Amino acid sequence: MHNRSESSADRVIEVEGLTKQYRVFDKPEGLWASVRGLFHRESRVIEALRGVDLRVNRGEFLAMLGPNGAGKTTFLKLLSGIITPTRGTARVLGHVPWERTDDFRRRFALVMGQKNQLWWDLPAAESFRLHQEIYRIEPRRFARIRDELVDMLQVGRLLGQPVRELSLGERMKLELVAALLHEPEVLFLDEPTIGLDVVAQHTIHEFLRRVQRQRSVTVILTTHYMKDVAALCERVVVVTSGSILYDGSLEQIVDRFTTHKVVTLDFEEPPPAEQVQRFGFPWEMRGPRVTLRIDRTQIAEVLPRLLADKQVRDVSVEDVPLEEIVAGLFRGASAAANTSTEPAGVE
Amino acid sequence: MLRYLTIFATFARACLVRDMTFRANFLLECLTSLGWMSMNLAFYLLIFSFTPEIGRDSGWSREPFFAFVATGLIINAVVQALFMPSASELAEMVRTGGLDAILVKPLDAQFLLSMHRFDFSSLANGIVGVVLLAWAVPRFPVPPPLVAWLLYPLLIVCGVAILYGLIITLAAATIMMGRNQSLYDFWFYITNFSRYPAEIYAGPWGGPLRMLCTFVIPILLVVNVPAGTIAKPLSGEAWGMVLVTVVAAVAAISFSRLFFQTALARYRSASS
């Protein structure tokens, strides 16, 4: 598990036993079933979060990974005070989030990649002005921060354009500027790069990295993109079916959940299958390129043998792709969780 | 308080900027609204071509009745311009999870939800209401006393407060239920009662309905009491109704506030 040696004074987020249950009503198919449903509805309790414990220190950049419906967004909504938990406690910057005190709400920001927070019909500059009033930002400070953020993302030319006319990438950059205008100490990012092209993703990575370092902002990022995680986060929390499956560094996730490395051999020309089989490891071949999966403990011993093959032009040794490790984790956890749904109730 | 006024002004400015962006739409909305109101006025003129008074000995002869209509126009213009656009957007915000963005702002959620969007074209009717009032009052059989002029703006504010309380209560129901379209239809049905003098609700059905819409859902007080104060003599009963209206306004605001807070605590948000 992740090493947390800092004092409690540095602790920004403390969560214990956080549980969120939703009651959902099943809607059966067919007209008769719908009529019956007016008087008698079958319901189920869904546990979006199951007793989550988490501690985050000031300045940490934490990624939360998990399949769809794992509870990542529910977790951010609880920490932002949007919804209240069924059980458990949470403190963010010393505040109970769902008490929604103004002092707390002035100190954090939430950016949701799939939801628009800027005014749709107005230029972003107008939304920023509104933000200044809502967060009571002193005019000179507001102008300084806005110009600084706008320069970093090079979006000055977009400020006067109605938000509805912007591309998704442009809009997301302006959403980030709006979220950071009041200099939040904690930033919750819910899939901020969803649907963005590679260039826009890269720009946002650079921007977030710079802002986080300059201002020591504590960031929790939920994402499905491993590129986001690799570019930004030192700590990774994997959530599946509402529980934390892993909490540690990105490097450890590779060490802990894989036993082998991927060795790629480039031949002069496609080798015969029998020659590849002789290596004695699981393999895949695409033209002159052969990929072998070799146990990490055997790499030092096997590599000289592979290099000795005169037809091998190039060799590379890499970890198993992060996407593959995480997908394996998700699959394993979802298979285990399929049996643990709460019993049905009737209303 | 000053901060909220500043934010209110900023929202109003932003909405005006937006309305100006869609000028043709803005003008069309003004024209539609004025057209609808002109038809109503023509309809009332037609009625007065058949009868000198609405209701027997009710005091609602032609000019006092047009003062009643003007009062209704002013109150509804304020409500339609300031509160209705935000409230009607709320159902969609709850359904799509757009409410989340409001809840994380360091401001009173009720203030933000009920006053973040305005419809300035609705104020056109209010202006016509003021002009109609200015035309009707000098033609009253008895001119209104000074105290009536002092009470009139206060009672207009009370009328707006009662309607605001009703809007917020319906909005809170939307938050609790996740989806709520029929309750907005309910708003239009119930506010229809406020558009006519209370005296028309008489007889075995009308009497109980009048009591219900005066003391339970005090919708009949909204226009009747301010209009009656300026257009009719201030009798003892009229003073009683003034008091009831002030109490109803305070109760409507307090109840809706409490209900709204309860609803927010039960907000589920929508899926991402």
PDB file of N, CA and C in Angstrom, chain A residues 20 22-24 73 77 80-84 100 102-103 105-106 108 110 112 114-117 119 121-123 126 129-131 133-136 162 164 190-191, chain B residues 3-4 6-7 10-11 13-15 17-18 21-22 96-109 112 116-117 264-272:
ATOM      1  N   LYS A  20     -22.058   4.686  -0.116  1.00  0.00           N
ATOM      2  CA  LYS A  20     -23.209   5.335  -0.739  1.00  0.00           C
ATOM      3  C   LYS A  20     -24.076   4.280  -1.403  1.00  0.00           C
ATOM      4  N   TYR A  22     -27.792   3.493  -3.350  1.00  0.00           N
ATOM      5  CA  TYR A  22     -28.932   4.057  -4.079  1.00  0.00           C
ATOM      6  C   TYR A  22     -30.002   2.982  -4.171  1.00  0.00           C
ATOM      7  N   ARG A  23     -31.242   3.390  -4.026  1.00  0.00           N
ATOM      8  CA  ARG A  23     -32.335   2.440  -4.280  1.00  0.00           C
ATOM      9  C   ARG A  23     -32.804   2.692  -5.710  1.00  0.00           C
ATOM     10  N   VAL A  24     -32.794   1.673  -6.506  1.00  0.00           N
ATOM     11  CA  VAL A  24     -33.269   1.840  -7.886  1.00  0.00           C
ATOM     12  C   VAL A  24     -34.482   0.943  -8.093  1.00  0.00           C
ATOM     13  N   THR A  73     -16.961   8.580  -9.861  1.00  0.00           N
ATOM     14  CA  THR A  73     -17.641   9.880  -9.893  1.00  0.00           C
ATOM     15  C   THR A  73     -18.462  10.079  -8.615  1.00  0.00           C
ATOM     16  N   LYS A  77     -18.290  13.217  -6.150  1.00  0.00           N
ATOM     17  CA  LYS A  77     -19.500  13.971  -5.789  1.00  0.00           C
ATOM     18  C   LYS A  77     -19.674  14.046  -4.272  1.00  0.00           C
ATOM     19  N   SER A  80     -17.190  16.518  -2.969  1.00  0.00           N
ATOM     20  CA  SER A  80     -17.545  17.898  -3.339  1.00  0.00           C
ATOM     21  C   SER A  80     -18.795  18.363  -2.599  1.00  0.00           C
ATOM     22  N   GLY A  81     -19.440  17.458  -1.871  1.00  0.00           N
ATOM     23  CA  GLY A  81     -20.646  17.835  -1.125  1.00  0.00           C
ATOM     24  C   GLY A  81     -21.896  17.876  -1.976  1.00  0.00           C
ATOM     25  N   ILE A  82     -21.846  17.344  -3.192  1.00  0.00           N
ATOM     26  CA  ILE A  82     -23.036  17.359  -4.054  1.00  0.00           C
ATOM     27  C   ILE A  82     -24.080  16.379  -3.524  1.00  0.00           C
ATOM     28  N   ILE A  83     -23.622  15.235  -3.067  1.00  0.00           N
ATOM     29  CA  ILE A  83     -24.543  14.249  -2.503  1.00  0.00           C
ATOM     30  C   ILE A  83     -24.077  13.877  -1.084  1.00  0.00           C
ATOM     31  N   THR A  84     -24.975  13.274  -0.340  1.00  0.00           N
ATOM     32  CA  THR A  84     -24.630  12.885   1.038  1.00  0.00           C
ATOM     33  C   THR A  84     -24.454  11.359   1.094  1.00  0.00           C
ATOM     34  N   ARG A 100     -21.712  21.722   3.055  1.00  0.00           N
ATOM     35  CA  ARG A 100     -21.679  22.762   2.010  1.00  0.00           C
ATOM     36  C   ARG A 100     -21.476  24.169   2.581  1.00  0.00           C
ATOM     37  N   ASP A 102     -19.798  27.783   2.837  1.00  0.00           N
ATOM     38  CA  ASP A 102     -19.192  28.642   1.814  1.00  0.00           C
ATOM     39  C   ASP A 102     -17.674  28.616   1.918  1.00  0.00           C
ATOM     40  N   ASP A 103     -17.165  28.540   3.159  1.00  0.00           N
ATOM     41  CA  ASP A 103     -15.713  28.541   3.363  1.00  0.00           C
ATOM     42  C   ASP A 103     -15.086  27.335   2.653  1.00  0.00           C
ATOM     43  N   ARG A 105     -16.500  25.600   0.101  1.00  0.00           N
ATOM     44  CA  ARG A 105     -16.725  25.641  -1.348  1.00  0.00           C
ATOM     45  C   ARG A 105     -15.849  26.681  -2.051  1.00  0.00           C
ATOM     46  N   ARG A 106     -15.319  27.637  -1.269  1.00  0.00           N
ATOM     47  CA  ARG A 106     -14.394  28.606  -1.864  1.00  0.00           C
ATOM     48  C   ARG A 106     -13.012  28.007  -2.085  1.00  0.00           C
ATOM     49  N   PHE A 108     -12.184  24.710  -3.060  1.00  0.00           N
ATOM     50  CA  PHE A 108     -11.966  23.611  -3.996  1.00  0.00           C
ATOM     51  C   PHE A 108     -12.670  23.900  -5.318  1.00  0.00           C
ATOM     52  N   LEU A 110     -14.345  21.705  -8.935  1.00  0.00           N
ATOM     53  CA  LEU A 110     -14.693  20.427  -9.570  1.00  0.00           C
ATOM     54  C   LEU A 110     -14.868  20.676 -11.067  1.00  0.00           C
ATOM     55  N   MET A 112     -15.918  18.676 -14.541  1.00  0.00           N
ATOM     56  CA  MET A 112     -16.466  17.427 -15.068  1.00  0.00           C
ATOM     57  C   MET A 112     -16.387  17.461 -16.593  1.00  0.00           C
ATOM     58  N   GLN A 114     -17.694  15.782 -18.795  1.00  0.00           N
ATOM     59  CA  GLN A 114     -18.908  15.539 -19.564  1.00  0.00           C
ATOM     60  C   GLN A 114     -20.004  16.552 -19.259  1.00  0.00           C
ATOM     61  N   LYS A 115     -19.679  17.528 -18.420  1.00  0.00           N
ATOM     62  CA  LYS A 115     -20.691  18.529 -18.106  1.00  0.00           C
ATOM     63  C   LYS A 115     -20.127  19.925 -18.257  1.00  0.00           C
ATOM     64  N   ASN A 116     -20.952  20.793 -18.798  1.00  0.00           N
ATOM     65  CA  ASN A 116     -20.525  22.148 -19.078  1.00  0.00           C
ATOM     66  C   ASN A 116     -20.848  23.055 -17.892  1.00  0.00           C
ATOM     67  N   GLN A 117     -19.853  23.797 -17.421  1.00  0.00           N
ATOM     68  CA  GLN A 117     -20.122  24.710 -16.307  1.00  0.00           C
ATOM     69  C   GLN A 117     -20.102  26.168 -16.747  1.00  0.00           C
ATOM     70  N   TRP A 119     -21.281  29.353 -19.169  1.00  0.00           N
ATOM     71  CA  TRP A 119     -22.570  29.709 -19.771  1.00  0.00           C
ATOM     72  C   TRP A 119     -22.525  29.441 -21.262  1.00  0.00           C
ATOM     73  N   ASP A 121     -24.405  30.224 -23.929  1.00  0.00           N
ATOM     74  CA  ASP A 121     -24.636  31.250 -24.955  1.00  0.00           C
ATOM     75  C   ASP A 121     -23.710  32.453 -24.842  1.00  0.00           C
ATOM     76  N   LEU A 122     -22.920  32.490 -23.779  1.00  0.00           N
ATOM     77  CA  LEU A 122     -22.100  33.685 -23.549  1.00  0.00           C
ATOM     78  C   LEU A 122     -20.623  33.398 -23.782  1.00  0.00           C
ATOM     79  N   PRO A 123     -19.850  34.441 -24.085  1.00  0.00           N
ATOM     80  CA  PRO A 123     -18.400  34.227 -24.159  1.00  0.00           C
ATOM     81  C   PRO A 123     -17.858  33.841 -22.787  1.00  0.00           C
ATOM     82  N   GLU A 126     -17.418  36.373 -19.934  1.00  0.00           N
ATOM     83  CA  GLU A 126     -18.563  36.736 -19.079  1.00  0.00           C
ATOM     84  C   GLU A 126     -18.693  35.750 -17.913  1.00  0.00           C
ATOM     85  N   ARG A 129     -16.135  36.550 -15.338  1.00  0.00           N
ATOM     86  CA  ARG A 129     -16.518  37.741 -14.553  1.00  0.00           C
ATOM     87  C   ARG A 129     -17.496  37.329 -13.443  1.00  0.00           C
ATOM     88  N   LEU A 130     -18.422  36.468 -13.804  1.00  0.00           N
ATOM     89  CA  LEU A 130     -19.400  35.969 -12.839  1.00  0.00           C
ATOM     90  C   LEU A 130     -18.700  35.191 -11.723  1.00  0.00           C
ATOM     91  N   HIS A 131     -17.744  34.412 -12.142  1.00  0.00           N
ATOM     92  CA  HIS A 131     -16.937  33.628 -11.217  1.00  0.00           C
ATOM     93  C   HIS A 131     -16.221  34.544 -10.225  1.00  0.00           C
ATOM     94  N   GLU A 133     -17.202  37.384  -9.153  1.00  0.00           N
ATOM     95  CA  GLU A 133     -18.166  37.881  -8.160  1.00  0.00           C
ATOM     96  C   GLU A 133     -18.524  36.782  -7.156  1.00  0.00           C
ATOM     97  N   ILE A 134     -18.786  35.583  -7.679  1.00  0.00           N
ATOM     98  CA  ILE A 134     -19.223  34.484  -6.805  1.00  0.00           C
ATOM     99  C   ILE A 134     -18.137  34.146  -5.791  1.00  0.00           C
ATOM    100  N   TYR A 135     -16.887  34.118  -6.237  1.00  0.00           N
ATOM    101  CA  TYR A 135     -15.777  33.736  -5.346  1.00  0.00           C
ATOM    102  C   TYR A 135     -15.118  34.941  -4.672  1.00  0.00           C
ATOM    103  N   ARG A 136     -15.669  36.113  -4.922  1.00  0.00           N
ATOM    104  CA  ARG A 136     -15.160  37.358  -4.321  1.00  0.00           C
ATOM    105  C   ARG A 136     -13.663  37.528  -4.558  1.00  0.00           C
ATOM    106  N   PRO A 162     -18.727  32.999 -28.079  1.00  0.00           N
ATOM    107  CA  PRO A 162     -19.711  32.241 -27.283  1.00  0.00           C
ATOM    108  C   PRO A 162     -19.268  30.788 -27.113  1.00  0.00           C
ATOM    109  N   ARG A 164     -20.797  28.040 -26.945  1.00  0.00           N
ATOM    110  CA  ARG A 164     -21.420  27.024 -27.826  1.00  0.00           C
ATOM    111  C   ARG A 164     -20.699  26.906 -29.161  1.00  0.00           C
ATOM    112  N   ASP A 190     -12.981  15.143 -13.063  1.00  0.00           N
ATOM    113  CA  ASP A 190     -13.703  13.939 -13.458  1.00  0.00           C
ATOM    114  C   ASP A 190     -13.617  13.790 -14.980  1.00  0.00           C
ATOM    115  N   GLU A 191     -12.744  12.918 -15.416  1.00  0.00           N
ATOM    116  CA  GLU A 191     -12.513  12.639 -16.836  1.00  0.00           C
ATOM    117  C   GLU A 191     -12.357  13.915 -17.662  1.00  0.00           C
TER     118      GLU A 191
ATOM    119  N   ARG B   3     -23.299  41.649  -1.557  1.00  0.00           N
ATOM    120  CA  ARG B   3     -22.649  40.704  -2.473  1.00  0.00           C
ATOM    121  C   ARG B   3     -23.697  40.025  -3.359  1.00  0.00           C
ATOM    122  N   TYR B   4     -24.800  39.641  -2.739  1.00  0.00           N
ATOM    123  CA  TYR B   4     -25.857  38.972  -3.501  1.00  0.00           C
ATOM    124  C   TYR B   4     -26.464  39.926  -4.532  1.00  0.00           C
ATOM    125  N   THR B   6     -24.853  42.364  -5.963  1.00  0.00           N
ATOM    126  CA  THR B   6     -23.849  42.500  -7.029  1.00  0.00           C
ATOM    127  C   THR B   6     -23.924  41.306  -7.976  1.00  0.00           C
ATOM    128  N   ILE B   7     -24.058  40.108  -7.380  1.00  0.00           N
ATOM    129  CA  ILE B   7     -24.121  38.902  -8.216  1.00  0.00           C
ATOM    130  C   ILE B   7     -25.412  38.904  -9.041  1.00  0.00           C
ATOM    131  N   THR B  10     -24.818  41.081 -11.840  1.00  0.00           N
ATOM    132  CA  THR B  10     -23.918  40.461 -12.826  1.00  0.00           C
ATOM    133  C   THR B  10     -24.675  39.445 -13.680  1.00  0.00           C
ATOM    134  N   PHE B  11     -25.518  38.639 -13.032  1.00  0.00           N
ATOM    135  CA  PHE B  11     -26.342  37.677 -13.772  1.00  0.00           C
ATOM    136  C   PHE B  11     -27.255  38.421 -14.748  1.00  0.00           C
ATOM    137  N   ARG B  13     -26.869  41.338 -16.034  1.00  0.00           N
ATOM    138  CA  ARG B  13     -26.076  41.910 -17.130  1.00  0.00           C
ATOM    139  C   ARG B  13     -25.742  40.829 -18.164  1.00  0.00           C
ATOM    140  N   ALA B  14     -25.322  39.654 -17.650  1.00  0.00           N
ATOM    141  CA  ALA B  14     -24.959  38.550 -18.555  1.00  0.00           C
ATOM    142  C   ALA B  14     -26.168  38.109 -19.384  1.00  0.00           C
ATOM    143  N   CYS B  15     -27.346  38.095 -18.750  1.00  0.00           N
ATOM    144  CA  CYS B  15     -28.551  37.683 -19.482  1.00  0.00           C
ATOM    145  C   CYS B  15     -28.925  38.709 -20.543  1.00  0.00           C
ATOM    146  N   VAL B  17     -26.805  40.627 -22.048  1.00  0.00           N
ATOM    147  CA  VAL B  17     -25.821  40.430 -23.134  1.00  0.00           C
ATOM    148  C   VAL B  17     -26.301  39.287 -24.022  1.00  0.00           C
ATOM    149  N   ARG B  18     -26.768  38.197 -23.396  1.00  0.00           N
ATOM    150  CA  ARG B  18     -27.229  37.042 -24.173  1.00  0.00           C
ATOM    151  C   ARG B  18     -28.465  37.404 -25.005  1.00  0.00           C
ATOM    152  N   THR B  21     -27.619  39.261 -27.942  1.00  0.00           N
ATOM    153  CA  THR B  21     -26.968  38.439 -28.970  1.00  0.00           C
ATOM    154  C   THR B  21     -28.020  37.875 -29.918  1.00  0.00           C
ATOM    155  N   PHE B  22     -29.185  37.557 -29.343  1.00  0.00           N
ATOM    156  CA  PHE B  22     -30.273  37.016 -30.172  1.00  0.00           C
ATOM    157  C   PHE B  22     -31.382  38.069 -30.247  1.00  0.00           C
ATOM    158  N   THR B  96     -30.325  16.004 -15.860  1.00  0.00           N
ATOM    159  CA  THR B  96     -29.019  15.805 -16.490  1.00  0.00           C
ATOM    160  C   THR B  96     -27.855  15.921 -15.503  1.00  0.00           C
ATOM    161  N   GLY B  97     -28.126  16.330 -14.278  1.00  0.00           N
ATOM    162  CA  GLY B  97     -27.050  16.487 -13.298  1.00  0.00           C
ATOM    163  C   GLY B  97     -26.398  17.864 -13.361  1.00  0.00           C
ATOM    164  N   GLY B  98     -26.991  18.775 -14.136  1.00  0.00           N
ATOM    165  CA  GLY B  98     -26.442  20.140 -14.242  1.00  0.00           C
ATOM    166  C   GLY B  98     -26.495  20.890 -12.916  1.00  0.00           C
ATOM    167  N   LEU B  99     -27.337  20.409 -12.017  1.00  0.00           N
ATOM    168  CA  LEU B  99     -27.467  21.037 -10.696  1.00  0.00           C
ATOM    169  C   LEU B  99     -26.159  20.921  -9.898  1.00  0.00           C
ATOM    170  N   ASP B 100     -25.365  19.919 -10.216  1.00  0.00           N
ATOM    171  CA  ASP B 100     -24.090  19.698  -9.515  1.00  0.00           C
ATOM    172  C   ASP B 100     -23.224  20.960  -9.511  1.00  0.00           C
ATOM    173  N   ALA B 101     -23.153  21.599 -10.685  1.00  0.00           N
ATOM    174  CA  ALA B 101     -22.289  22.775 -10.828  1.00  0.00           C
ATOM    175  C   ALA B 101     -22.746  23.911  -9.922  1.00  0.00           C
ATOM    176  N   ILE B 102     -24.052  23.977  -9.673  1.00  0.00           N
ATOM    177  CA  ILE B 102     -24.588  25.036  -8.806  1.00  0.00           C
ATOM    178  C   ILE B 102     -24.252  24.733  -7.346  1.00  0.00           C
ATOM    179  N   LEU B 103     -24.350  23.458  -6.978  1.00  0.00           N
ATOM    180  CA  LEU B 103     -24.163  23.096  -5.568  1.00  0.00           C
ATOM    181  C   LEU B 103     -22.730  23.285  -5.073  1.00  0.00           C
ATOM    182  N   VAL B 104     -21.770  23.304  -5.986  1.00  0.00           N
ATOM    183  CA  VAL B 104     -20.382  23.470  -5.522  1.00  0.00           C
ATOM    184  C   VAL B 104     -19.968  24.939  -5.430  1.00  0.00           C
ATOM    185  N   LYS B 105     -20.847  25.839  -5.822  1.00  0.00           N
ATOM    186  CA  LYS B 105     -20.506  27.272  -5.760  1.00  0.00           C
ATOM    187  C   LYS B 105     -20.737  27.808  -4.342  1.00  0.00           C
ATOM    188  N   PRO B 106     -19.852  28.683  -3.868  1.00  0.00           N
ATOM    189  CA  PRO B 106     -19.997  29.204  -2.504  1.00  0.00           C
ATOM    190  C   PRO B 106     -21.056  30.298  -2.395  1.00  0.00           C
ATOM    191  N   LEU B 107     -22.263  29.925  -2.723  1.00  0.00           N
ATOM    192  CA  LEU B 107     -23.385  30.855  -2.652  1.00  0.00           C
ATOM    193  C   LEU B 107     -24.605  30.053  -2.241  1.00  0.00           C
ATOM    194  N   ASP B 108     -25.627  30.737  -1.776  1.00  0.00           N
ATOM    195  CA  ASP B 108     -26.851  30.049  -1.421  1.00  0.00           C
ATOM    196  C   ASP B 108     -27.438  29.376  -2.672  1.00  0.00           C
ATOM    197  N   ALA B 109     -27.652  28.060  -2.578  1.00  0.00           N
ATOM    198  CA  ALA B 109     -28.097  27.303  -3.764  1.00  0.00           C
ATOM    199  C   ALA B 109     -29.474  27.778  -4.230  1.00  0.00           C
ATOM    200  N   LEU B 112     -28.999  30.931  -6.258  1.00  0.00           N
ATOM    201  CA  LEU B 112     -28.400  30.646  -7.564  1.00  0.00           C
ATOM    202  C   LEU B 112     -29.395  29.959  -8.500  1.00  0.00           C
ATOM    203  N   HIS B 116     -30.611  32.734 -11.706  1.00  0.00           N
ATOM    204  CA  HIS B 116     -29.414  32.788 -12.558  1.00  0.00           C
ATOM    205  C   HIS B 116     -29.757  33.066 -14.017  1.00  0.00           C
ATOM    206  N   ARG B 117     -31.025  33.081 -14.311  1.00  0.00           N
ATOM    207  CA  ARG B 117     -31.429  33.309 -15.706  1.00  0.00           C
ATOM    208  C   ARG B 117     -32.660  34.221 -15.729  1.00  0.00           C
ATOM    209  N   LEU B 264     -32.771  19.358  -1.118  1.00  0.00           N
ATOM    210  CA  LEU B 264     -31.342  19.340  -1.486  1.00  0.00           C
ATOM    211  C   LEU B 264     -30.593  18.231  -0.760  1.00  0.00           C
ATOM    212  N   ALA B 265     -30.986  17.987   0.487  1.00  0.00           N
ATOM    213  CA  ALA B 265     -30.324  16.927   1.260  1.00  0.00           C
ATOM    214  C   ALA B 265     -30.607  15.558   0.651  1.00  0.00           C
ATOM    215  N   ARG B 266     -31.682  15.459  -0.129  1.00  0.00           N
ATOM    216  CA  ARG B 266     -32.035  14.164  -0.740  1.00  0.00           C
ATOM    217  C   ARG B 266     -31.650  14.084  -2.216  1.00  0.00           C
ATOM    218  N   TYR B 267     -30.922  15.093  -2.686  1.00  0.00           N
ATOM    219  CA  TYR B 267     -30.545  15.124  -4.108  1.00  0.00           C
ATOM    220  C   TYR B 267     -29.627  13.947  -4.432  1.00  0.00           C
ATOM    221  N   ARG B 268     -29.916  13.256  -5.538  1.00  0.00           N
ATOM    222  CA  ARG B 268     -29.164  12.053  -5.902  1.00  0.00           C
ATOM    223  C   ARG B 268     -28.138  12.299  -6.988  1.00  0.00           C
ATOM    224  N   SER B 269     -28.263  13.425  -7.686  1.00  0.00           N
ATOM    225  CA  SER B 269     -27.449  13.734  -8.863  1.00  0.00           C
ATOM    226  C   SER B 269     -27.740  12.710  -9.960  1.00  0.00           C
ATOM    227  N   ALA B 270     -27.219  12.992 -11.152  1.00  0.00           N
ATOM    228  CA  ALA B 270     -27.444  12.069 -12.270  1.00  0.00           C
ATOM    229  C   ALA B 270     -26.133  11.375 -12.600  1.00  0.00           C
ATOM    230  N   SER B 271     -26.241  10.337 -13.380  1.00  0.00           N
ATOM    231  CA  SER B 271     -25.031   9.605 -13.767  1.00  0.00           C
ATOM    232  C   SER B 271     -24.120  10.517 -14.579  1.00  0.00           C
ATOM    233  N   SER B 272     -22.812  10.255 -14.537  1.00  0.00           N
ATOM    234  CA  SER B 272     -21.888  11.065 -15.332  1.00  0.00           C
ATOM    235  C   SER B 272     -21.975  10.613 -16.778  1.00  0.00           C
TER     236      SER B 272
END
